[in-house]
PDB file of C-alpha atoms in Angstrom:
ATOM      1  CA  UNK M 574     355.284 -33.783 110.407  1.00  0.00           C
ATOM      2  CA  UNK M 575     354.383 -30.663 108.368  1.00  0.00           C
ATOM      3  CA  UNK M 576     354.241 -27.266 110.059  1.00  0.00           C
ATOM      4  CA  UNK M 577     354.670 -23.998 108.123  1.00  0.00           C
ATOM      5  CA  UNK M 578     353.766 -24.263 104.442  1.00  0.00           C
ATOM      6  CA  UNK M 579     353.778 -21.330 101.995  1.00  0.00           C
ATOM      7  CA  UNK M 580     351.502 -21.576  98.945  1.00  0.00           C
ATOM      8  CA  UNK M 581     351.474 -19.627  95.672  1.00  0.00           C
ATOM      9  CA  UNK M 582     348.528 -20.029  93.280  1.00  0.00           C
ATOM     10  CA  UNK M 583     348.551 -18.209  89.930  1.00  0.00           C
ATOM     11  CA  UNK M 584     345.487 -17.024  88.051  1.00  0.00           C
ATOM     12  CA  UNK M 585     346.178 -19.553  85.306  1.00  0.00           C
ATOM     13  CA  UNK M 586     346.281 -22.429  87.808  1.00  0.00           C
ATOM     14  CA  UNK M 587     343.038 -21.166  89.374  1.00  0.00           C
ATOM     15  CA  UNK M 588     341.177 -21.158  86.071  1.00  0.00           C
ATOM     16  CA  UNK M 589     341.108 -17.401  85.504  1.00  0.00           C
ATOM     17  CA  UNK M 590     339.405 -16.368  88.766  1.00  0.00           C
ATOM     18  CA  UNK M 591     339.468 -12.633  89.508  1.00  0.00           C
ATOM     19  CA  UNK M 592     341.431 -12.797  92.760  1.00  0.00           C
ATOM     20  CA  UNK M 593     341.040  -9.153  93.737  1.00  0.00           C
ATOM     21  CA  UNK M 594     337.268  -9.112  93.543  1.00  0.00           C
ATOM     22  CA  UNK M 595     336.481 -12.664  94.676  1.00  0.00           C
ATOM     23  CA  UNK M 596     339.193 -14.045  96.976  1.00  0.00           C
ATOM     24  CA  UNK M 597     339.451 -10.963  99.177  1.00  0.00           C
ATOM     25  CA  UNK M 598     335.816 -11.457 100.258  1.00  0.00           C
ATOM     26  CA  UNK M 599     336.897 -14.353 102.464  1.00  0.00           C
ATOM     27  CA  UNK M 600     339.654 -12.495 104.353  1.00  0.00           C
ATOM     28  CA  UNK M 601     339.742 -10.517 107.584  1.00  0.00           C
ATOM     29  CA  UNK M 602     341.847  -7.492 108.605  1.00  0.00           C
ATOM     30  CA  UNK M 603     342.184  -6.395 105.000  1.00  0.00           C
ATOM     31  CA  UNK M 604     344.700  -3.752 103.941  1.00  0.00           C
ATOM     32  CA  UNK M 605     345.455  -2.465 100.446  1.00  0.00           C
ATOM     33  CA  UNK M 606     348.864  -1.433  99.123  1.00  0.00           C
ATOM     34  CA  UNK M 607     349.664   0.171  95.778  1.00  0.00           C
ATOM     35  CA  UNK M 608     353.270   0.058  94.596  1.00  0.00           C
ATOM     36  CA  UNK M 609     355.137   2.467  92.319  1.00  0.00           C
ATOM     37  CA  UNK M 610     354.536   0.272  89.280  1.00  0.00           C
ATOM     38  CA  UNK M 611     350.789   0.547  89.904  1.00  0.00           C
ATOM     39  CA  UNK M 612     350.410  -3.030  91.129  1.00  0.00           C
ATOM     40  CA  UNK M 613     347.668  -3.276  93.751  1.00  0.00           C
ATOM     41  CA  UNK M 614     348.128  -5.852  96.525  1.00  0.00           C
ATOM     42  CA  UNK M 615     345.560  -6.708  99.178  1.00  0.00           C
ATOM     43  CA  UNK M 616     346.649  -8.491 102.331  1.00  0.00           C
ATOM     44  CA  UNK M 617     344.476 -10.109 104.948  1.00  0.00           C
ATOM     45  CA  UNK M 618     344.171 -12.910 107.460  1.00  0.00           C
ATOM     46  CA  UNK M 619     342.585 -16.320 107.286  1.00  0.00           C
ATOM     47  CA  UNK M 620     342.729 -17.464 110.867  1.00  0.00           C
ATOM     48  CA  UNK M 621     346.433 -17.446 111.717  1.00  0.00           C
ATOM     49  CA  UNK M 622     347.515 -17.469 108.066  1.00  0.00           C
ATOM     50  CA  UNK M 623     348.530 -14.371 106.139  1.00  0.00           C
ATOM     51  CA  UNK M 624     347.106 -14.097 102.616  1.00  0.00           C
ATOM     52  CA  UNK M 625     348.451 -11.762  99.936  1.00  0.00           C
ATOM     53  CA  UNK M 626     346.401 -11.181  96.765  1.00  0.00           C
ATOM     54  CA  UNK M 627     347.079  -9.340  93.532  1.00  0.00           C
ATOM     55  CA  UNK M 628     345.670  -9.613  90.008  1.00  0.00           C
ATOM     56  CA  UNK M 629     348.072 -12.423  89.091  1.00  0.00           C
ATOM     57  CA  UNK M 630     348.402 -14.630  92.165  1.00  0.00           C
ATOM     58  CA  UNK M 631     347.409 -15.537  95.706  1.00  0.00           C
ATOM     59  CA  UNK M 632     350.011 -16.292  98.377  1.00  0.00           C
ATOM     60  CA  UNK M 633     349.295 -17.975 101.703  1.00  0.00           C
ATOM     61  CA  UNK M 634     352.238 -17.635 104.051  1.00  0.00           C
ATOM     62  CA  UNK M 635     353.694 -16.571 107.410  1.00  0.00           C
ATOM     63  CA  UNK M 636     351.786 -19.026 109.550  1.00  0.00           C
ATOM     64  CA  UNK M 637     351.681 -22.625 110.681  1.00  0.00           C
ATOM     65  CA  UNK M 638     349.341 -24.781 108.611  1.00  0.00           C
ATOM     66  CA  UNK M 639     349.496 -27.337 111.421  1.00  0.00           C
ATOM     67  CA  UNK M 640     348.389 -24.779 114.027  1.00  0.00           C
ATOM     68  CA  UNK M 641     345.696 -23.435 111.686  1.00  0.00           C
ATOM     69  CA  UNK M 642     344.243 -26.903 111.110  1.00  0.00           C
ATOM     70  CA  UNK M 643     344.904 -28.788 114.375  1.00  0.00           C
ATOM     71  CA  UNK M 644     344.857 -25.873 116.833  1.00  0.00           C
ATOM     72  CA  UNK M 645     348.541 -25.961 117.831  1.00  0.00           C
ATOM     73  CA  UNK M 646     351.823 -27.124 116.329  1.00  0.00           C
ATOM     74  CA  UNK M 647     352.756 -29.409 119.186  1.00  0.00           C
ATOM     75  CA  UNK M 648     350.658 -32.042 117.445  1.00  0.00           C
ATOM     76  CA  UNK M 649     351.991 -33.934 114.444  1.00  0.00           C
ATOM     77  CA  UNK M 650     350.319 -33.205 111.123  1.00  0.00           C
ATOM     78  CA  UNK M 651     350.834 -36.280 109.000  1.00  0.00           C
ATOM     79  CA  UNK M 652     350.011 -37.036 105.382  1.00  0.00           C
ATOM     80  CA  UNK M 653     346.237 -37.514 105.734  1.00  0.00           C
ATOM     81  CA  UNK M 654     345.914 -34.460 107.999  1.00  0.00           C
ATOM     82  CA  UNK M 655     347.777 -32.435 105.376  1.00  0.00           C
ATOM     83  CA  UNK M 656     345.361 -33.475 102.658  1.00  0.00           C
ATOM     84  CA  UNK M 657     342.396 -32.487 104.805  1.00  0.00           C
ATOM     85  CA  UNK M 658     344.069 -29.171 105.698  1.00  0.00           C
ATOM     86  CA  UNK M 659     344.583 -28.336 102.002  1.00  0.00           C
ATOM     87  CA  UNK M 660     340.955 -29.250 101.314  1.00  0.00           C
ATOM     88  CA  UNK M 661     339.829 -26.990 104.173  1.00  0.00           C
ATOM     89  CA  UNK M 662     342.018 -24.173 102.841  1.00  0.00           C
ATOM     90  CA  UNK M 663     340.523 -24.632  99.369  1.00  0.00           C
ATOM     91  CA  UNK M 664     337.005 -24.422 100.791  1.00  0.00           C
ATOM     92  CA  UNK M 665     337.845 -21.355 102.881  1.00  0.00           C
ATOM     93  CA  UNK M 666     339.286 -19.421  99.925  1.00  0.00           C
ATOM     94  CA  UNK M 667     337.047 -20.988  97.253  1.00  0.00           C
ATOM     95  CA  UNK M 668     340.193 -21.814  95.286  1.00  0.00           C
ATOM     96  CA  UNK M 669     341.865 -25.048  94.057  1.00  0.00           C
ATOM     97  CA  UNK M 670     344.732 -24.796  96.547  1.00  0.00           C
ATOM     98  CA  UNK M 671     345.847 -28.349  95.764  1.00  0.00           C
ATOM     99  CA  UNK M 672     347.294 -26.873  92.546  1.00  0.00           C
ATOM    100  CA  UNK M 673     349.301 -24.184  94.373  1.00  0.00           C
ATOM    101  CA  UNK M 674     353.092 -24.302  94.242  1.00  0.00           C
ATOM    102  CA  UNK M 675     354.904 -24.748  97.554  1.00  0.00           C
ATOM    103  CA  UNK M 676     357.454 -22.010  98.295  1.00  0.00           C
ATOM    104  CA  UNK M 677     358.401 -22.983 101.853  1.00  0.00           C
ATOM    105  CA  UNK M 678     358.034 -26.244 103.713  1.00  0.00           C
ATOM    106  CA  UNK M 679     358.828 -27.144 107.332  1.00  0.00           C
ATOM    107  CA  UNK M 680     359.142 -30.747 108.532  1.00  0.00           C
ATOM    108  CA  UNK M 681     359.100 -30.867 112.327  1.00  0.00           C
ATOM    109  CA  UNK M 682     358.587 -33.044 115.373  1.00  0.00           C
ATOM    110  CA  UNK M 683     358.442 -32.276 119.107  1.00  0.00           C
ATOM    111  CA  UNK M 684     360.123 -34.691 121.518  1.00  0.00           C
ATOM    112  CA  UNK M 685     359.436 -34.961 125.230  1.00  0.00           C
ATOM    113  CA  UNK M 686     362.929 -35.596 126.587  1.00  0.00           C
ATOM    114  CA  UNK M 687     364.634 -36.622 129.814  1.00  0.00           C
ATOM    115  CA  UNK M 688     366.898 -33.593 129.912  1.00  0.00           C
ATOM    116  CA  UNK M 689     366.483 -29.879 129.115  1.00  0.00           C
ATOM    117  CA  UNK M 690     366.959 -28.949 125.464  1.00  0.00           C
ATOM    118  CA  UNK M 691     370.361 -27.357 126.134  1.00  0.00           C
ATOM    119  CA  UNK M 692     371.858 -30.754 126.984  1.00  0.00           C
ATOM    120  CA  UNK M 693     371.048 -32.109 123.520  1.00  0.00           C
ATOM    121  CA  UNK M 694     372.210 -28.945 121.749  1.00  0.00           C
ATOM    122  CA  UNK M 695     375.601 -29.262 123.425  1.00  0.00           C
ATOM    123  CA  UNK M 696     376.078 -32.702 121.866  1.00  0.00           C
ATOM    124  CA  UNK M 697     375.226 -31.725 118.295  1.00  0.00           C
ATOM    125  CA  UNK M 698     378.442 -30.808 116.509  1.00  0.00           C
ATOM    126  CA  UNK M 699     379.398 -29.861 112.989  1.00  0.00           C
ATOM    127  CA  UNK M 700     377.482 -30.604 109.795  1.00  0.00           C
ATOM    128  CA  UNK M 701     379.168 -30.612 106.405  1.00  0.00           C
ATOM    129  CA  UNK M 702     378.248 -27.736 104.052  1.00  0.00           C
ATOM    130  CA  UNK M 703     376.399 -25.957 106.893  1.00  0.00           C
ATOM    131  CA  UNK M 704     377.085 -23.038 109.199  1.00  0.00           C
ATOM    132  CA  UNK M 705     376.452 -23.913 112.828  1.00  0.00           C
ATOM    133  CA  UNK M 706     374.854 -21.067 114.801  1.00  0.00           C
ATOM    134  CA  UNK M 707     374.237 -21.525 118.514  1.00  0.00           C
ATOM    135  CA  UNK M 708     371.732 -19.377 120.428  1.00  0.00           C
ATOM    136  CA  UNK M 709     370.849 -19.609 124.158  1.00  0.00           C
ATOM    137  CA  UNK M 710     367.821 -21.874 123.602  1.00  0.00           C
ATOM    138  CA  UNK M 711     368.338 -22.991 120.012  1.00  0.00           C
ATOM    139  CA  UNK M 712     370.777 -24.328 117.440  1.00  0.00           C
ATOM    140  CA  UNK M 713     370.667 -23.630 113.707  1.00  0.00           C
ATOM    141  CA  UNK M 714     372.458 -25.184 110.750  1.00  0.00           C
ATOM    142  CA  UNK M 715     372.299 -22.732 107.846  1.00  0.00           C
ATOM    143  CA  UNK M 716     372.299 -24.452 104.447  1.00  0.00           C
ATOM    144  CA  UNK M 717     372.022 -23.232 100.855  1.00  0.00           C
ATOM    145  CA  UNK M 718     368.387 -24.317 100.536  1.00  0.00           C
ATOM    146  CA  UNK M 719     367.124 -23.912 104.075  1.00  0.00           C
ATOM    147  CA  UNK M 720     367.808 -24.582 107.745  1.00  0.00           C
ATOM    148  CA  UNK M 721     367.975 -27.316 110.331  1.00  0.00           C
ATOM    149  CA  UNK M 722     366.670 -26.063 113.685  1.00  0.00           C
ATOM    150  CA  UNK M 723     366.754 -27.502 117.190  1.00  0.00           C
ATOM    151  CA  UNK M 724     365.164 -25.519 120.003  1.00  0.00           C
ATOM    152  CA  UNK M 725     363.325 -25.532 123.314  1.00  0.00           C
ATOM    153  CA  UNK M 726     359.713 -25.588 122.149  1.00  0.00           C
ATOM    154  CA  UNK M 727     358.157 -24.518 125.444  1.00  0.00           C
ATOM    155  CA  UNK M 728     360.431 -21.483 125.762  1.00  0.00           C
ATOM    156  CA  UNK M 729     359.670 -20.529 122.161  1.00  0.00           C
ATOM    157  CA  UNK M 730     355.951 -20.854 122.861  1.00  0.00           C
ATOM    158  CA  UNK M 731     356.176 -18.783 126.020  1.00  0.00           C
ATOM    159  CA  UNK M 732     358.195 -16.065 124.272  1.00  0.00           C
ATOM    160  CA  UNK M 733     355.257 -15.654 121.866  1.00  0.00           C
ATOM    161  CA  UNK M 734     352.855 -15.613 124.842  1.00  0.00           C
ATOM    162  CA  UNK M 735     351.080 -18.655 123.456  1.00  0.00           C
ATOM    163  CA  UNK M 736     349.654 -21.319 125.744  1.00  0.00           C
ATOM    164  CA  UNK M 737     351.546 -24.565 126.265  1.00  0.00           C
ATOM    165  CA  UNK M 738     349.218 -27.592 125.924  1.00  0.00           C
ATOM    166  CA  UNK M 739     348.606 -29.442 129.182  1.00  0.00           C
ATOM    167  CA  UNK M 740     350.468 -32.557 127.999  1.00  0.00           C
ATOM    168  CA  UNK M 741     353.684 -30.551 127.634  1.00  0.00           C
ATOM    169  CA  UNK M 742     353.480 -28.240 130.663  1.00  0.00           C
ATOM    170  CA  UNK M 743     356.432 -28.576 133.028  1.00  0.00           C
ATOM    171  CA  UNK M 744     358.213 -31.006 130.702  1.00  0.00           C
ATOM    172  CA  UNK M 745     361.332 -30.844 128.582  1.00  0.00           C
ATOM    173  CA  UNK M 746     360.330 -30.433 124.926  1.00  0.00           C
ATOM    174  CA  UNK M 747     362.934 -30.426 122.166  1.00  0.00           C
ATOM    175  CA  UNK M 748     361.834 -29.574 118.636  1.00  0.00           C
ATOM    176  CA  UNK M 749     363.750 -30.696 115.544  1.00  0.00           C
ATOM    177  CA  UNK M 750     362.747 -28.900 112.370  1.00  0.00           C
ATOM    178  CA  UNK M 751     363.975 -28.959 108.779  1.00  0.00           C
ATOM    179  CA  UNK M 752     363.013 -25.881 106.768  1.00  0.00           C
ATOM    180  CA  UNK M 753     363.061 -25.782 102.981  1.00  0.00           C
ATOM    181  CA  UNK M 754     363.037 -22.126 101.986  1.00  0.00           C
ATOM    182  CA  UNK M 755     363.974 -22.188  98.290  1.00  0.00           C
ATOM    183  CA  UNK M 756     364.520 -24.509  95.320  1.00  0.00           C
ATOM    184  CA  UNK M 757     362.348 -27.174  96.950  1.00  0.00           C
ATOM    185  CA  UNK M 758     361.678 -29.062  93.708  1.00  0.00           C
ATOM    186  CA  UNK M 759     365.356 -29.233  92.737  1.00  0.00           C
ATOM    187  CA  UNK M 760     366.344 -30.335  96.243  1.00  0.00           C
ATOM    188  CA  UNK M 761     363.787 -33.137  96.040  1.00  0.00           C
ATOM    189  CA  UNK M 762     364.690 -33.900  92.408  1.00  0.00           C
ATOM    190  CA  UNK M 763     361.121 -33.521  91.133  1.00  0.00           C
ATOM    191  CA  UNK M 764     359.712 -31.242  88.390  1.00  0.00           C
ATOM    192  CA  UNK M 765     357.580 -29.246  90.840  1.00  0.00           C
ATOM    193  CA  UNK M 766     356.085 -29.409  94.316  1.00  0.00           C
ATOM    194  CA  UNK M 767     352.425 -28.500  94.622  1.00  0.00           C
ATOM    195  CA  UNK M 768     350.102 -28.803  97.609  1.00  0.00           C
ATOM    196  CA  UNK M 769     348.819 -32.158  96.340  1.00  0.00           C
ATOM    197  CA  UNK M 770     352.418 -33.416  96.196  1.00  0.00           C
ATOM    198  CA  UNK M 771     352.648 -33.090  99.978  1.00  0.00           C
ATOM    199  CA  UNK M 772     350.288 -35.991 100.582  1.00  0.00           C
ATOM    200  CA  UNK M 773     351.707 -38.216  97.873  1.00  0.00           C
ATOM    201  CA  UNK M 774     352.980 -41.216  99.849  1.00  0.00           C
ATOM    202  CA  UNK M 775     356.299 -41.600  98.004  1.00  0.00           C
ATOM    203  CA  UNK M 776     357.117 -37.902  98.284  1.00  0.00           C
ATOM    204  CA  UNK M 777     356.069 -37.786 101.937  1.00  0.00           C
ATOM    205  CA  UNK M 778     358.276 -40.714 102.902  1.00  0.00           C
ATOM    206  CA  UNK M 779     361.183 -39.216 100.980  1.00  0.00           C
ATOM    207  CA  UNK M 780     360.820 -36.008 103.025  1.00  0.00           C
ATOM    208  CA  UNK M 781     360.767 -37.926 106.297  1.00  0.00           C
ATOM    209  CA  UNK M 782     363.825 -39.943 105.347  1.00  0.00           C
ATOM    210  CA  UNK M 783     365.700 -36.755 104.426  1.00  0.00           C
ATOM    211  CA  UNK M 784     364.671 -35.231 107.774  1.00  0.00           C
ATOM    212  CA  UNK M 785     366.071 -38.283 109.593  1.00  0.00           C
ATOM    213  CA  UNK M 786     369.223 -38.493 107.462  1.00  0.00           C
ATOM    214  CA  UNK M 787     370.003 -34.798 107.935  1.00  0.00           C
ATOM    215  CA  UNK M 788     369.998 -35.407 111.675  1.00  0.00           C
ATOM    216  CA  UNK M 789     372.210 -38.478 111.274  1.00  0.00           C
ATOM    217  CA  UNK M 790     374.739 -36.459 109.252  1.00  0.00           C
ATOM    218  CA  UNK M 791     375.384 -34.111 112.182  1.00  0.00           C
ATOM    219  CA  UNK M 792     378.562 -35.082 113.989  1.00  0.00           C
ATOM    220  CA  UNK M 793     377.620 -36.046 117.521  1.00  0.00           C
ATOM    221  CA  UNK M 794     379.837 -34.807 120.339  1.00  0.00           C
ATOM    222  CA  UNK M 795     380.655 -37.648 122.690  1.00  0.00           C
ATOM    223  CA  UNK M 796     381.314 -37.307 126.379  1.00  0.00           C
ATOM    224  CA  UNK M 797     385.080 -37.269 126.888  1.00  0.00           C
ATOM    225  CA  UNK M 798     386.508 -39.721 129.405  1.00  0.00           C
ATOM    226  CA  UNK M 799     390.213 -39.884 130.169  1.00  0.00           C
ATOM    227  CA  UNK M 800     390.345 -43.666 130.372  1.00  0.00           C
ATOM    228  CA  UNK M 801     393.952 -44.622 131.009  1.00  0.00           C
ATOM    229  CA  UNK M 802     393.078 -48.330 130.971  1.00  0.00           C
ATOM    230  CA  UNK M 803     392.209 -47.948 127.296  1.00  0.00           C
ATOM    231  CA  UNK M 804     395.713 -46.732 126.351  1.00  0.00           C
ATOM    232  CA  UNK M 805     397.756 -49.409 124.608  1.00  0.00           C
ATOM    233  CA  UNK M 806     400.099 -47.436 122.355  1.00  0.00           C
ATOM    234  CA  UNK M 807     401.832 -44.072 122.027  1.00  0.00           C
ATOM    235  CA  UNK M 808     399.195 -43.161 119.420  1.00  0.00           C
ATOM    236  CA  UNK M 809     396.484 -43.666 122.051  1.00  0.00           C
ATOM    237  CA  UNK M 810     398.393 -41.293 124.331  1.00  0.00           C
ATOM    238  CA  UNK M 811     398.515 -38.665 121.578  1.00  0.00           C
ATOM    239  CA  UNK M 812     394.772 -39.026 121.009  1.00  0.00           C
ATOM    240  CA  UNK M 813     394.093 -38.697 124.704  1.00  0.00           C
ATOM    241  CA  UNK M 814     396.221 -35.555 124.761  1.00  0.00           C
ATOM    242  CA  UNK M 815     394.063 -34.041 122.017  1.00  0.00           C
ATOM    243  CA  UNK M 816     390.906 -35.023 123.909  1.00  0.00           C
ATOM    244  CA  UNK M 817     392.238 -33.406 127.083  1.00  0.00           C
ATOM    245  CA  UNK M 818     392.926 -30.193 125.179  1.00  0.00           C
ATOM    246  CA  UNK M 819     389.437 -30.276 123.667  1.00  0.00           C
ATOM    247  CA  UNK M 820     387.896 -30.748 127.107  1.00  0.00           C
ATOM    248  CA  UNK M 821     389.886 -27.818 128.559  1.00  0.00           C
ATOM    249  CA  UNK M 822     388.833 -25.601 125.638  1.00  0.00           C
ATOM    250  CA  UNK M 823     385.172 -26.248 126.380  1.00  0.00           C
ATOM    251  CA  UNK M 824     384.416 -28.858 123.748  1.00  0.00           C
ATOM    252  CA  UNK M 825     384.791 -29.684 120.065  1.00  0.00           C
ATOM    253  CA  UNK M 826     382.873 -26.723 118.675  1.00  0.00           C
ATOM    254  CA  UNK M 827     384.677 -24.221 120.894  1.00  0.00           C
ATOM    255  CA  UNK M 828     388.181 -25.384 119.946  1.00  0.00           C
ATOM    256  CA  UNK M 829     387.315 -25.418 116.237  1.00  0.00           C
ATOM    257  CA  UNK M 830     386.050 -21.837 116.592  1.00  0.00           C
ATOM    258  CA  UNK M 831     389.417 -20.934 118.135  1.00  0.00           C
ATOM    259  CA  UNK M 832     391.231 -22.529 115.182  1.00  0.00           C
ATOM    260  CA  UNK M 833     389.053 -20.584 112.735  1.00  0.00           C
ATOM    261  CA  UNK M 834     389.768 -17.333 114.572  1.00  0.00           C
ATOM    262  CA  UNK M 835     393.516 -18.066 114.431  1.00  0.00           C
ATOM    263  CA  UNK M 836     393.179 -18.588 110.676  1.00  0.00           C
ATOM    264  CA  UNK M 837     391.437 -15.212 110.282  1.00  0.00           C
ATOM    265  CA  UNK M 838     394.171 -13.499 112.291  1.00  0.00           C
ATOM    266  CA  UNK M 839     396.834 -15.026 110.059  1.00  0.00           C
ATOM    267  CA  UNK M 840     398.359 -17.137 112.845  1.00  0.00           C
ATOM    268  CA  UNK M 841     397.645 -20.291 110.817  1.00  0.00           C
ATOM    269  CA  UNK M 842     397.713 -21.092 107.117  1.00  0.00           C
ATOM    270  CA  UNK M 843     394.651 -22.664 105.497  1.00  0.00           C
ATOM    271  CA  UNK M 844     396.474 -26.021 105.385  1.00  0.00           C
ATOM    272  CA  UNK M 845     397.456 -25.812 109.065  1.00  0.00           C
ATOM    273  CA  UNK M 846     393.923 -24.887 110.115  1.00  0.00           C
ATOM    274  CA  UNK M 847     392.481 -27.760 108.064  1.00  0.00           C
ATOM    275  CA  UNK M 848     394.902 -30.256 109.631  1.00  0.00           C
ATOM    276  CA  UNK M 849     394.105 -29.060 113.147  1.00  0.00           C
ATOM    277  CA  UNK M 850     390.349 -29.181 112.576  1.00  0.00           C
ATOM    278  CA  UNK M 851     390.691 -32.691 111.170  1.00  0.00           C
ATOM    279  CA  UNK M 852     392.739 -33.811 114.181  1.00  0.00           C
ATOM    280  CA  UNK M 853     389.992 -32.526 116.499  1.00  0.00           C
ATOM    281  CA  UNK M 854     387.259 -34.285 114.495  1.00  0.00           C
ATOM    282  CA  UNK M 855     389.233 -37.533 114.387  1.00  0.00           C
ATOM    283  CA  UNK M 856     389.884 -37.460 118.130  1.00  0.00           C
ATOM    284  CA  UNK M 857     386.221 -36.853 118.904  1.00  0.00           C
ATOM    285  CA  UNK M 858     385.127 -39.658 116.589  1.00  0.00           C
ATOM    286  CA  UNK M 859     387.305 -42.430 117.980  1.00  0.00           C
ATOM    287  CA  UNK M 860     385.614 -45.472 119.435  1.00  0.00           C
ATOM    288  CA  UNK M 861     388.397 -47.072 121.459  1.00  0.00           C
ATOM    289  CA  UNK M 862     387.244 -46.497 125.007  1.00  0.00           C
ATOM    290  CA  UNK M 863     388.520 -42.918 125.170  1.00  0.00           C
ATOM    291  CA  UNK M 864     385.091 -41.397 124.507  1.00  0.00           C
ATOM    292  CA  UNK M 865     381.621 -42.614 125.366  1.00  0.00           C
ATOM    293  CA  UNK M 866     378.396 -41.772 123.581  1.00  0.00           C
ATOM    294  CA  UNK M 867     376.198 -39.397 125.534  1.00  0.00           C
ATOM    295  CA  UNK M 868     373.014 -40.934 126.898  1.00  0.00           C
ATOM    296  CA  UNK M 869     371.234 -37.807 125.622  1.00  0.00           C
ATOM    297  CA  UNK M 870     372.358 -38.570 122.069  1.00  0.00           C
ATOM    298  CA  UNK M 871     371.340 -42.208 122.410  1.00  0.00           C
ATOM    299  CA  UNK M 872     367.889 -41.029 123.480  1.00  0.00           C
ATOM    300  CA  UNK M 873     367.592 -38.508 120.642  1.00  0.00           C
ATOM    301  CA  UNK M 874     368.817 -41.004 118.030  1.00  0.00           C
ATOM    302  CA  UNK M 875     366.074 -43.387 119.113  1.00  0.00           C
ATOM    303  CA  UNK M 876     363.345 -40.730 119.061  1.00  0.00           C
ATOM    304  CA  UNK M 877     364.257 -39.480 115.569  1.00  0.00           C
ATOM    305  CA  UNK M 878     364.313 -43.014 114.160  1.00  0.00           C
ATOM    306  CA  UNK M 879     361.013 -43.891 115.832  1.00  0.00           C
ATOM    307  CA  UNK M 880     359.363 -40.738 114.480  1.00  0.00           C
ATOM    308  CA  UNK M 881     360.026 -41.845 110.893  1.00  0.00           C
ATOM    309  CA  UNK M 882     358.981 -45.440 111.500  1.00  0.00           C
ATOM    310  CA  UNK M 883     355.777 -44.420 113.264  1.00  0.00           C
ATOM    311  CA  UNK M 884     354.629 -42.096 110.478  1.00  0.00           C
ATOM    312  CA  UNK M 885     355.235 -44.517 107.641  1.00  0.00           C
TER     313      UNK M 885
END
């Protein structure tokens, strides 16, 4: 489930090795940079990984550890693969990379789906404490410590002019990715996260459960059906009226965006905007025959749950 992993190893953690004279010997495409404070930094490549070296530390970043070790990041790099990848990285750099601190961590899985990725993106709604950003082939939830990402993996691969593996050619491939970009240890409530932590079974399962639970916390947008047989009371009629308005506006996310714009213009007070947003959320969440769960969401729910169970 791991993809991009950024490492930082200090000279103290490496046992006093002279990084500039020793580690740079194992890199390709080397370039040297000297900054105003006199600090010399050498950058280079180790396969598809970028390595930055100065007197005090070595950083390995800006690349997929999964792709570097397995050949592509369509495959799933589990706990044992991660341990072997860190061991390979240690051998390649002649450094104890298992001691390196982790500065970025991506948990990801690719799903072969029945429908194109856009169908699933349209049914993923709001997420508390996150900013929802929709792009043509992707959906992002921006959070204080990272991102949740959903996107069309094949289109992303093709945009980079990378080959699509035969198994995935001509198929619908949706990728769900959780990126930790800062404060990883505090988010996971542990003293520190090093490379060896990644293949600790308890920590690994905690990451997978958080990946699954983050998906579950996203409000799912049901398919709206104007089912007049389900109306029993005036309150049901009011709810159906809200659902009809939501449908005409283009969906839950679109009408909430309109409410937010009205708030910015001053047409609504903060209290009025909150009440209207809540009414929209409540109407879309009802389970009284007025909405039906999308078959795409049922499929995705199953695949996310199975991914965690399979990699236990």
